[in-house]
PDB file of C-alpha atoms in Angstrom:
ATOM      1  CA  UNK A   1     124.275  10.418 -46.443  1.00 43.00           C
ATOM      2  CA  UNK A   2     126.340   7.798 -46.662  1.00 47.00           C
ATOM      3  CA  UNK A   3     129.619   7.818 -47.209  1.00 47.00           C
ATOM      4  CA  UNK A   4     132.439   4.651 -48.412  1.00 45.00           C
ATOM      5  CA  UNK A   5     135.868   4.514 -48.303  1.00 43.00           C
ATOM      6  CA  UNK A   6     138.479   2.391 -49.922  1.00 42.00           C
ATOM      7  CA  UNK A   7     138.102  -0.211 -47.025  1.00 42.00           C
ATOM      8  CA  UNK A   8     134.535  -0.591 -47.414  1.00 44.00           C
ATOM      9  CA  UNK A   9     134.338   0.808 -43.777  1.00 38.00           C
ATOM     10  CA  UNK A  10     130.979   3.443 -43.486  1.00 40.00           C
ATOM     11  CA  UNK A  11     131.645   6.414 -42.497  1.00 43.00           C
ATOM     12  CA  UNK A  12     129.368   9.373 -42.137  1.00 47.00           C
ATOM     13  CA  UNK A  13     129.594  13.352 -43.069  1.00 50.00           C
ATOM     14  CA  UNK A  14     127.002  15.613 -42.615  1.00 59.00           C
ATOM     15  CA  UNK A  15     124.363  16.216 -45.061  1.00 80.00           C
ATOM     16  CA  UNK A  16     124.748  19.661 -45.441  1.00 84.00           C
ATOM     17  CA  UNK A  17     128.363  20.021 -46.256  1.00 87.00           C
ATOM     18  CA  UNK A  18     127.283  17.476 -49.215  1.00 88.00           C
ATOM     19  CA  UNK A  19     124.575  20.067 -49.845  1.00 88.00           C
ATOM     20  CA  UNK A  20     126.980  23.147 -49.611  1.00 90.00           C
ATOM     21  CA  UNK A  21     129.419  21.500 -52.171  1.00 90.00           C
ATOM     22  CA  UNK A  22     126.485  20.188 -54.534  1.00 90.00           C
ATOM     23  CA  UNK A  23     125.516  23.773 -54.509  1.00 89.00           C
ATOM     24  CA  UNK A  24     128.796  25.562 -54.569  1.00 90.00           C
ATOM     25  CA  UNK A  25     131.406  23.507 -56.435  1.00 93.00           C
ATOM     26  CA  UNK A  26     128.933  21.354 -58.971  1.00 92.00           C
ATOM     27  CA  UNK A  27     126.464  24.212 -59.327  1.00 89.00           C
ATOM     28  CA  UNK A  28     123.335  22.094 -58.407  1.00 87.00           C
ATOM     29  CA  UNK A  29     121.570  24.855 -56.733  1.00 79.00           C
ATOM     30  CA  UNK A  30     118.089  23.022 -57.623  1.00 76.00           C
ATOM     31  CA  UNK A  31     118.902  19.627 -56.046  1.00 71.00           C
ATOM     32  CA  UNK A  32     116.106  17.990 -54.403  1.00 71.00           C
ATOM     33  CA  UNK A  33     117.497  17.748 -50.643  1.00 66.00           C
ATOM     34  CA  UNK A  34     115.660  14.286 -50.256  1.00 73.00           C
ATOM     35  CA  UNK A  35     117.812  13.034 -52.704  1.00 77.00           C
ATOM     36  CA  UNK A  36     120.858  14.596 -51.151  1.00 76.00           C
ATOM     37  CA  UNK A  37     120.306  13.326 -47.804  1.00 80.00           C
ATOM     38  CA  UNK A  38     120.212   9.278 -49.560  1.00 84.00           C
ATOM     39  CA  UNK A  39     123.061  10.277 -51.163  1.00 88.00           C
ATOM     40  CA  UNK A  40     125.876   7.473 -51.253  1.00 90.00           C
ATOM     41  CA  UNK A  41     129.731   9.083 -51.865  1.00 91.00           C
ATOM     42  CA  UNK A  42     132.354   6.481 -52.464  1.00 91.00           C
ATOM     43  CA  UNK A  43     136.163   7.137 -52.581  1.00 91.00           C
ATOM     44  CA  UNK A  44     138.032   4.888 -55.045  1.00 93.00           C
ATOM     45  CA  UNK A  45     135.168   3.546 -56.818  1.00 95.00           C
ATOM     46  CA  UNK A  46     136.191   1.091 -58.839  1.00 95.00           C
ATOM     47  CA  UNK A  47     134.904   0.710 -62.531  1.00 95.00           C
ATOM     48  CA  UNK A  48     136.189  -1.069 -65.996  1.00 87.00           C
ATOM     49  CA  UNK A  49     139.998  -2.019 -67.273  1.00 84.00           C
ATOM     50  CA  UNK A  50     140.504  -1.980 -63.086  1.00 88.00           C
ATOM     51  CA  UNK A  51     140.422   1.949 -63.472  1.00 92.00           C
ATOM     52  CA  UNK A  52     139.272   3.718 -60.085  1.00 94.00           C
ATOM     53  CA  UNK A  53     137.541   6.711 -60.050  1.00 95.00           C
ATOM     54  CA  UNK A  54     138.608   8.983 -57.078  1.00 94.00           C
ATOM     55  CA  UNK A  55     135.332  10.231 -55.394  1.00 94.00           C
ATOM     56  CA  UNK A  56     132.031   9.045 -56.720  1.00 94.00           C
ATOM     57  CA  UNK A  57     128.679  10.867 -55.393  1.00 92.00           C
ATOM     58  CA  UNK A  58     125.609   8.971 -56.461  1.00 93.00           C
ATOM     59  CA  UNK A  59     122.212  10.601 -55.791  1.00 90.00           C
ATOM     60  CA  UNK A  60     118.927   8.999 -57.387  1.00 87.00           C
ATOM     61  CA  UNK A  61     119.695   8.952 -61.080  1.00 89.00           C
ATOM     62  CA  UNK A  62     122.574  11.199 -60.424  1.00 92.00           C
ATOM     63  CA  UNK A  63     126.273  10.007 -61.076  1.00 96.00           C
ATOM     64  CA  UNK A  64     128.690  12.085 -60.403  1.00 95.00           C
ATOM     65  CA  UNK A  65     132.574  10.958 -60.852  1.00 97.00           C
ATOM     66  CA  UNK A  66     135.176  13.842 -59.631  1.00 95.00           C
ATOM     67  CA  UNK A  67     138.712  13.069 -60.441  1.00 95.00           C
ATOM     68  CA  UNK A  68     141.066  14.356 -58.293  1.00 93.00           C
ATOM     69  CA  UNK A  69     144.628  15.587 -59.696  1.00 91.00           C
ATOM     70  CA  UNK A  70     147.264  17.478 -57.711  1.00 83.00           C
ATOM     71  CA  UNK A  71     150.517  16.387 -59.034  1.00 76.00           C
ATOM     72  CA  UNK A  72     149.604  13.148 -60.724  1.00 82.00           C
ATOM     73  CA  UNK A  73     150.047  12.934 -64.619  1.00 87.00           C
ATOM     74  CA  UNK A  74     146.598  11.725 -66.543  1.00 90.00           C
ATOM     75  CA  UNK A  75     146.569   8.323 -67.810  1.00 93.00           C
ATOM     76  CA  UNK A  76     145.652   7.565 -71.254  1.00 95.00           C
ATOM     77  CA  UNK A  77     141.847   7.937 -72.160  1.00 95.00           C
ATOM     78  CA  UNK A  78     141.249   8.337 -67.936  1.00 96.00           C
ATOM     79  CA  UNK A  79     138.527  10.667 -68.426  1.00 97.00           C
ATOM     80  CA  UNK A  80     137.179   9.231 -71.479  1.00 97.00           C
ATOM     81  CA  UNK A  81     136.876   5.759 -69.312  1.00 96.00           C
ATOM     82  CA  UNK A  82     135.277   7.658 -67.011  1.00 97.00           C
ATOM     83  CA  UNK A  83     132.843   9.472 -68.958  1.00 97.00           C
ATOM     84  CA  UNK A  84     131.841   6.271 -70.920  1.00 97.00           C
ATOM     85  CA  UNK A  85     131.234   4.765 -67.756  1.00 97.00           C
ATOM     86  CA  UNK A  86     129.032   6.930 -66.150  1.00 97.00           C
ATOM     87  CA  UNK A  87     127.820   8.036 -69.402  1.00 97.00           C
ATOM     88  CA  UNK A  88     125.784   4.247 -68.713  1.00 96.00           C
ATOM     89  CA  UNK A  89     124.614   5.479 -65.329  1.00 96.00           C
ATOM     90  CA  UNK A  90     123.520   9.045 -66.248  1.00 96.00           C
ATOM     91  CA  UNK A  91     122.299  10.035 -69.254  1.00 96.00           C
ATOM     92  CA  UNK A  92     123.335  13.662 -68.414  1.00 94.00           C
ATOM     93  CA  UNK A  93     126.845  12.609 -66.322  1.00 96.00           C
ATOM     94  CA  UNK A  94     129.873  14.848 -66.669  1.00 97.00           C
ATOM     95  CA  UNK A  95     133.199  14.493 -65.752  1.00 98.00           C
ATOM     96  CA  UNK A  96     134.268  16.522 -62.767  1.00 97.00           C
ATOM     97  CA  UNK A  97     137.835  17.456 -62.689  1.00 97.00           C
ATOM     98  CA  UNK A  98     139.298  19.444 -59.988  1.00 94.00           C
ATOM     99  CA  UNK A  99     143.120  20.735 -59.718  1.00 91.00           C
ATOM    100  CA  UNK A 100     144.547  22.704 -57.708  1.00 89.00           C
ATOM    101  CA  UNK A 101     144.264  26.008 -60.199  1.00 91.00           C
ATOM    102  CA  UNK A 102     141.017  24.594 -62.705  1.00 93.00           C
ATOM    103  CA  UNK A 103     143.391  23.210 -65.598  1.00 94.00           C
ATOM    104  CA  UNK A 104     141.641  21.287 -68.049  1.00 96.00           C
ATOM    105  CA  UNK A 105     142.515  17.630 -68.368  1.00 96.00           C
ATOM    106  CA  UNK A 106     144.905  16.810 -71.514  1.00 94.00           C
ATOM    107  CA  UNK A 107     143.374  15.576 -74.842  1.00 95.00           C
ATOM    108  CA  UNK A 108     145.113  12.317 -74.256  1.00 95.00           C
ATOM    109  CA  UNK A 109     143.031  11.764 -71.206  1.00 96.00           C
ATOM    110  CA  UNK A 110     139.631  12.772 -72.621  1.00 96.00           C
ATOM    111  CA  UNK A 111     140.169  10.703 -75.788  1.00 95.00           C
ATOM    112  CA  UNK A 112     140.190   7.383 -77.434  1.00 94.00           C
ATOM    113  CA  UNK A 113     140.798   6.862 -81.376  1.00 92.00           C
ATOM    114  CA  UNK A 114     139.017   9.598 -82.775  1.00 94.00           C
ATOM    115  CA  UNK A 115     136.545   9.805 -79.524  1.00 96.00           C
ATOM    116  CA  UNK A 116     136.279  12.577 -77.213  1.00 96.00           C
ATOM    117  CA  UNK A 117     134.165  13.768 -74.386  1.00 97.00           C
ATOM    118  CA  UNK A 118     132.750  17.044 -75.130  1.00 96.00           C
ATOM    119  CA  UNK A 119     134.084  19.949 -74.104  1.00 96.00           C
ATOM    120  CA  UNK A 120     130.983  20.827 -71.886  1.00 97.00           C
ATOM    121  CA  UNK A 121     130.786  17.389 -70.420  1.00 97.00           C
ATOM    122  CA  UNK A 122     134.379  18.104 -68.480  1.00 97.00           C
ATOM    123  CA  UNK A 123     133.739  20.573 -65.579  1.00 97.00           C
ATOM    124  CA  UNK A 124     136.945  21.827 -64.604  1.00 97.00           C
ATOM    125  CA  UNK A 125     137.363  22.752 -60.339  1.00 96.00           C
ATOM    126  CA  UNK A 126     140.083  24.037 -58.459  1.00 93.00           C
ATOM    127  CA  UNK A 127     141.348  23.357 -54.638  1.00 92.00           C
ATOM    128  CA  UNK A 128     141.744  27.325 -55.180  1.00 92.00           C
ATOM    129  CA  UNK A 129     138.098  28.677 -55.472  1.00 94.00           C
ATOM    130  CA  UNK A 130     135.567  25.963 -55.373  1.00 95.00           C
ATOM    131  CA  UNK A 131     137.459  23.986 -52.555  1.00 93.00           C
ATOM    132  CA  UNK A 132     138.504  26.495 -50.466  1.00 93.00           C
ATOM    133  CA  UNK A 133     135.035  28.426 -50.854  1.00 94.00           C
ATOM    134  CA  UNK A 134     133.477  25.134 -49.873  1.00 93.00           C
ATOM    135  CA  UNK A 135     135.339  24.576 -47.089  1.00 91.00           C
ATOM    136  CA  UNK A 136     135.143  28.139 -45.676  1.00 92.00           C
ATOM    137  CA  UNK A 137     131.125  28.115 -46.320  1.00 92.00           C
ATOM    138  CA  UNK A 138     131.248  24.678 -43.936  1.00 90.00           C
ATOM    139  CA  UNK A 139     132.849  26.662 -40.904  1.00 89.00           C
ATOM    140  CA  UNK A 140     129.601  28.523 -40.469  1.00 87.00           C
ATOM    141  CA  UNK A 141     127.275  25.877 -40.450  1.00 83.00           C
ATOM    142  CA  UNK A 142     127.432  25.359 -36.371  1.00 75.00           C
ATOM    143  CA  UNK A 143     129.328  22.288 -35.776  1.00 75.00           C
ATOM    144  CA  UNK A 144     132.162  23.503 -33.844  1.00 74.00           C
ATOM    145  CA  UNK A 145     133.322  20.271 -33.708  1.00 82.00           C
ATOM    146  CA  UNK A 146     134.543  20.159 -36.881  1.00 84.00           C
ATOM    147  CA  UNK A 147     135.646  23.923 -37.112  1.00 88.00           C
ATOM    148  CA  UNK A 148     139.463  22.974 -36.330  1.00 89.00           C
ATOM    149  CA  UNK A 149     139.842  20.404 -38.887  1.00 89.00           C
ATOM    150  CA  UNK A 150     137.970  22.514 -41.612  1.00 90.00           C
ATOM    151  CA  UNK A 151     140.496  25.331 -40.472  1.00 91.00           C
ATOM    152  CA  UNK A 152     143.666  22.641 -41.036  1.00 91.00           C
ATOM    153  CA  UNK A 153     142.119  21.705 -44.890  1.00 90.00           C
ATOM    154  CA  UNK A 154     142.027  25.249 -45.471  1.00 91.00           C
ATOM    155  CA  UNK A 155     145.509  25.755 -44.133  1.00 89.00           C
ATOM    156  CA  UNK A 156     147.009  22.889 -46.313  1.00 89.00           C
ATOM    157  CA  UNK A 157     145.541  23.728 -49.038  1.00 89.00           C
ATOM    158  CA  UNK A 158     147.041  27.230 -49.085  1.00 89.00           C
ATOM    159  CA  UNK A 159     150.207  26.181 -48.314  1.00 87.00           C
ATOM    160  CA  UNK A 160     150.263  23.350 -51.578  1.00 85.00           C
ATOM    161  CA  UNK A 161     149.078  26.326 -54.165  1.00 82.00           C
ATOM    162  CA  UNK A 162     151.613  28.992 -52.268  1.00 81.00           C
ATOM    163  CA  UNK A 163     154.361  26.383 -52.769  1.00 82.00           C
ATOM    164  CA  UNK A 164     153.522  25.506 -56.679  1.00 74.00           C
ATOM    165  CA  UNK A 165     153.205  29.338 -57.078  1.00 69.00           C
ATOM    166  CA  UNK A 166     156.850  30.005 -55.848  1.00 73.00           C
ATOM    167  CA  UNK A 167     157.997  26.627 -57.816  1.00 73.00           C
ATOM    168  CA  UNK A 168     156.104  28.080 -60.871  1.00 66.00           C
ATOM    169  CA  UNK A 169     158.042  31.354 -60.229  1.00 70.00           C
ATOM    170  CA  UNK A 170     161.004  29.536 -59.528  1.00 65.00           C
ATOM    171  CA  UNK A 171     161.369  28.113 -63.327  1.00 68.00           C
ATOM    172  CA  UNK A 172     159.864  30.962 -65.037  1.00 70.00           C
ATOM    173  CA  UNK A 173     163.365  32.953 -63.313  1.00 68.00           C
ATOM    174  CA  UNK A 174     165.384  29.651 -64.162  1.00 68.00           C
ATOM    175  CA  UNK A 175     164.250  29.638 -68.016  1.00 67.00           C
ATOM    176  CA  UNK A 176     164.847  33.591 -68.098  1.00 65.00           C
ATOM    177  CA  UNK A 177     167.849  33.095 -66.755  1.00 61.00           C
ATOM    178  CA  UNK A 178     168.747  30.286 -69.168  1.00 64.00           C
ATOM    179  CA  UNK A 179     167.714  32.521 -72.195  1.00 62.00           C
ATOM    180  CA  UNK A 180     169.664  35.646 -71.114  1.00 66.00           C
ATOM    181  CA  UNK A 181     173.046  33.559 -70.637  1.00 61.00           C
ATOM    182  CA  UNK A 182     171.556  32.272 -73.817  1.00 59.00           C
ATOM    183  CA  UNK A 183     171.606  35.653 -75.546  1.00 61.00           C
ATOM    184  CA  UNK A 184     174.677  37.187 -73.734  1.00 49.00           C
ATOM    185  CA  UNK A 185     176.688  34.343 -75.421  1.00 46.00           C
ATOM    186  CA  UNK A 186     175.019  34.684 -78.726  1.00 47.00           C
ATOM    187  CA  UNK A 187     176.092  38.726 -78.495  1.00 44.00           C
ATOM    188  CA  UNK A 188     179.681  37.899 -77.374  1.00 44.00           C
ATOM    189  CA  UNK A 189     180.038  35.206 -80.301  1.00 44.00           C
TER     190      UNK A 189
END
């Protein structure tokens, strides 16, 4: 497996962590582990308009572009860009878009004009299940090398959807609030 990042620098992951999340987050259970071992994952990979997809994992025929959004808005058309495009390197390609909680992207991301990507063709992950499963299932393959800084993703990742969860409770409590001073004025008027 090969691996790319932004500076062109190789770097190197194990195969079967590529495996595990093949298998775990994109469902492809029935991959062809020859294929997964030549696999070539990019980070950044640059594509029309000077768009950049986040991670890219080509395998054989296979083109898989997984956009990456934590607190970023979506551009306009992104994943439509991005589905056109690999839409020319795989005649089956999806759009992979993973969140912290699964969202789907916005319709002004997955359109242009009167163009969408279908529905099925956007497969919606979150840091939440599919990362965190991932990441947990790579702890027991037997590199104990890596253990620690699986164990640090894990924790960081837990602590980003705790803290959006107490944000998100935060303004649900500010808006009630809002509304109830809201109403107790109404009443006194």
């Amino acid at each position: 497996t090969r691996c790319a990042d932004v500076t062109g620098v190789q770097t190197c992951a194990l195969p079967i962590y590529l495996k595990i999340f093949l298998r775990d987050c994109l469902g492809m259970e029935k991959m062809d582990t020859k294929l997964a071992d030549q696999a070539i994952v990019t980070a950044e990979y640059a594509i029309d308009d000077e768009r950049r997809i986040d991670i890219v994992i080509e395998i054989g025929s296979h083109f898989l572009p997984i956009e990456v959004k934590i607190y970023a808005a979506d551009q306009k058309s992104q994943c439509f860009d991005y589905y056109q495009y690999a839409k020319r390197r795989d005649a089956q390609a999806k759009v992979y878009y993973l969140t912290l909680d699964g969202h789907r992207p916005g319709k002004d991301s997955t359109s242009s004009g009167s163009q969408s990507v279908p529905e099925e063709d956007i497969v919606c992950l979150s840091f939440r299940e599919h990362i965190l499963n991932w990441l947990k299932a790579c702890k027991n393959c037997g590199n104990t090398g890596i253990i620690p800084i699986l164990e640090q993703f894990i924790r960081n990742i837990e602590q980003i959807i705790h803290l959006r969860l107490r944000i998100s409770s935060f303004c649900i409590l500010i808006k009630s609030t809002i509304q109830i001073i809201f109403c107790q004025t109404i009443h006194v008027i």
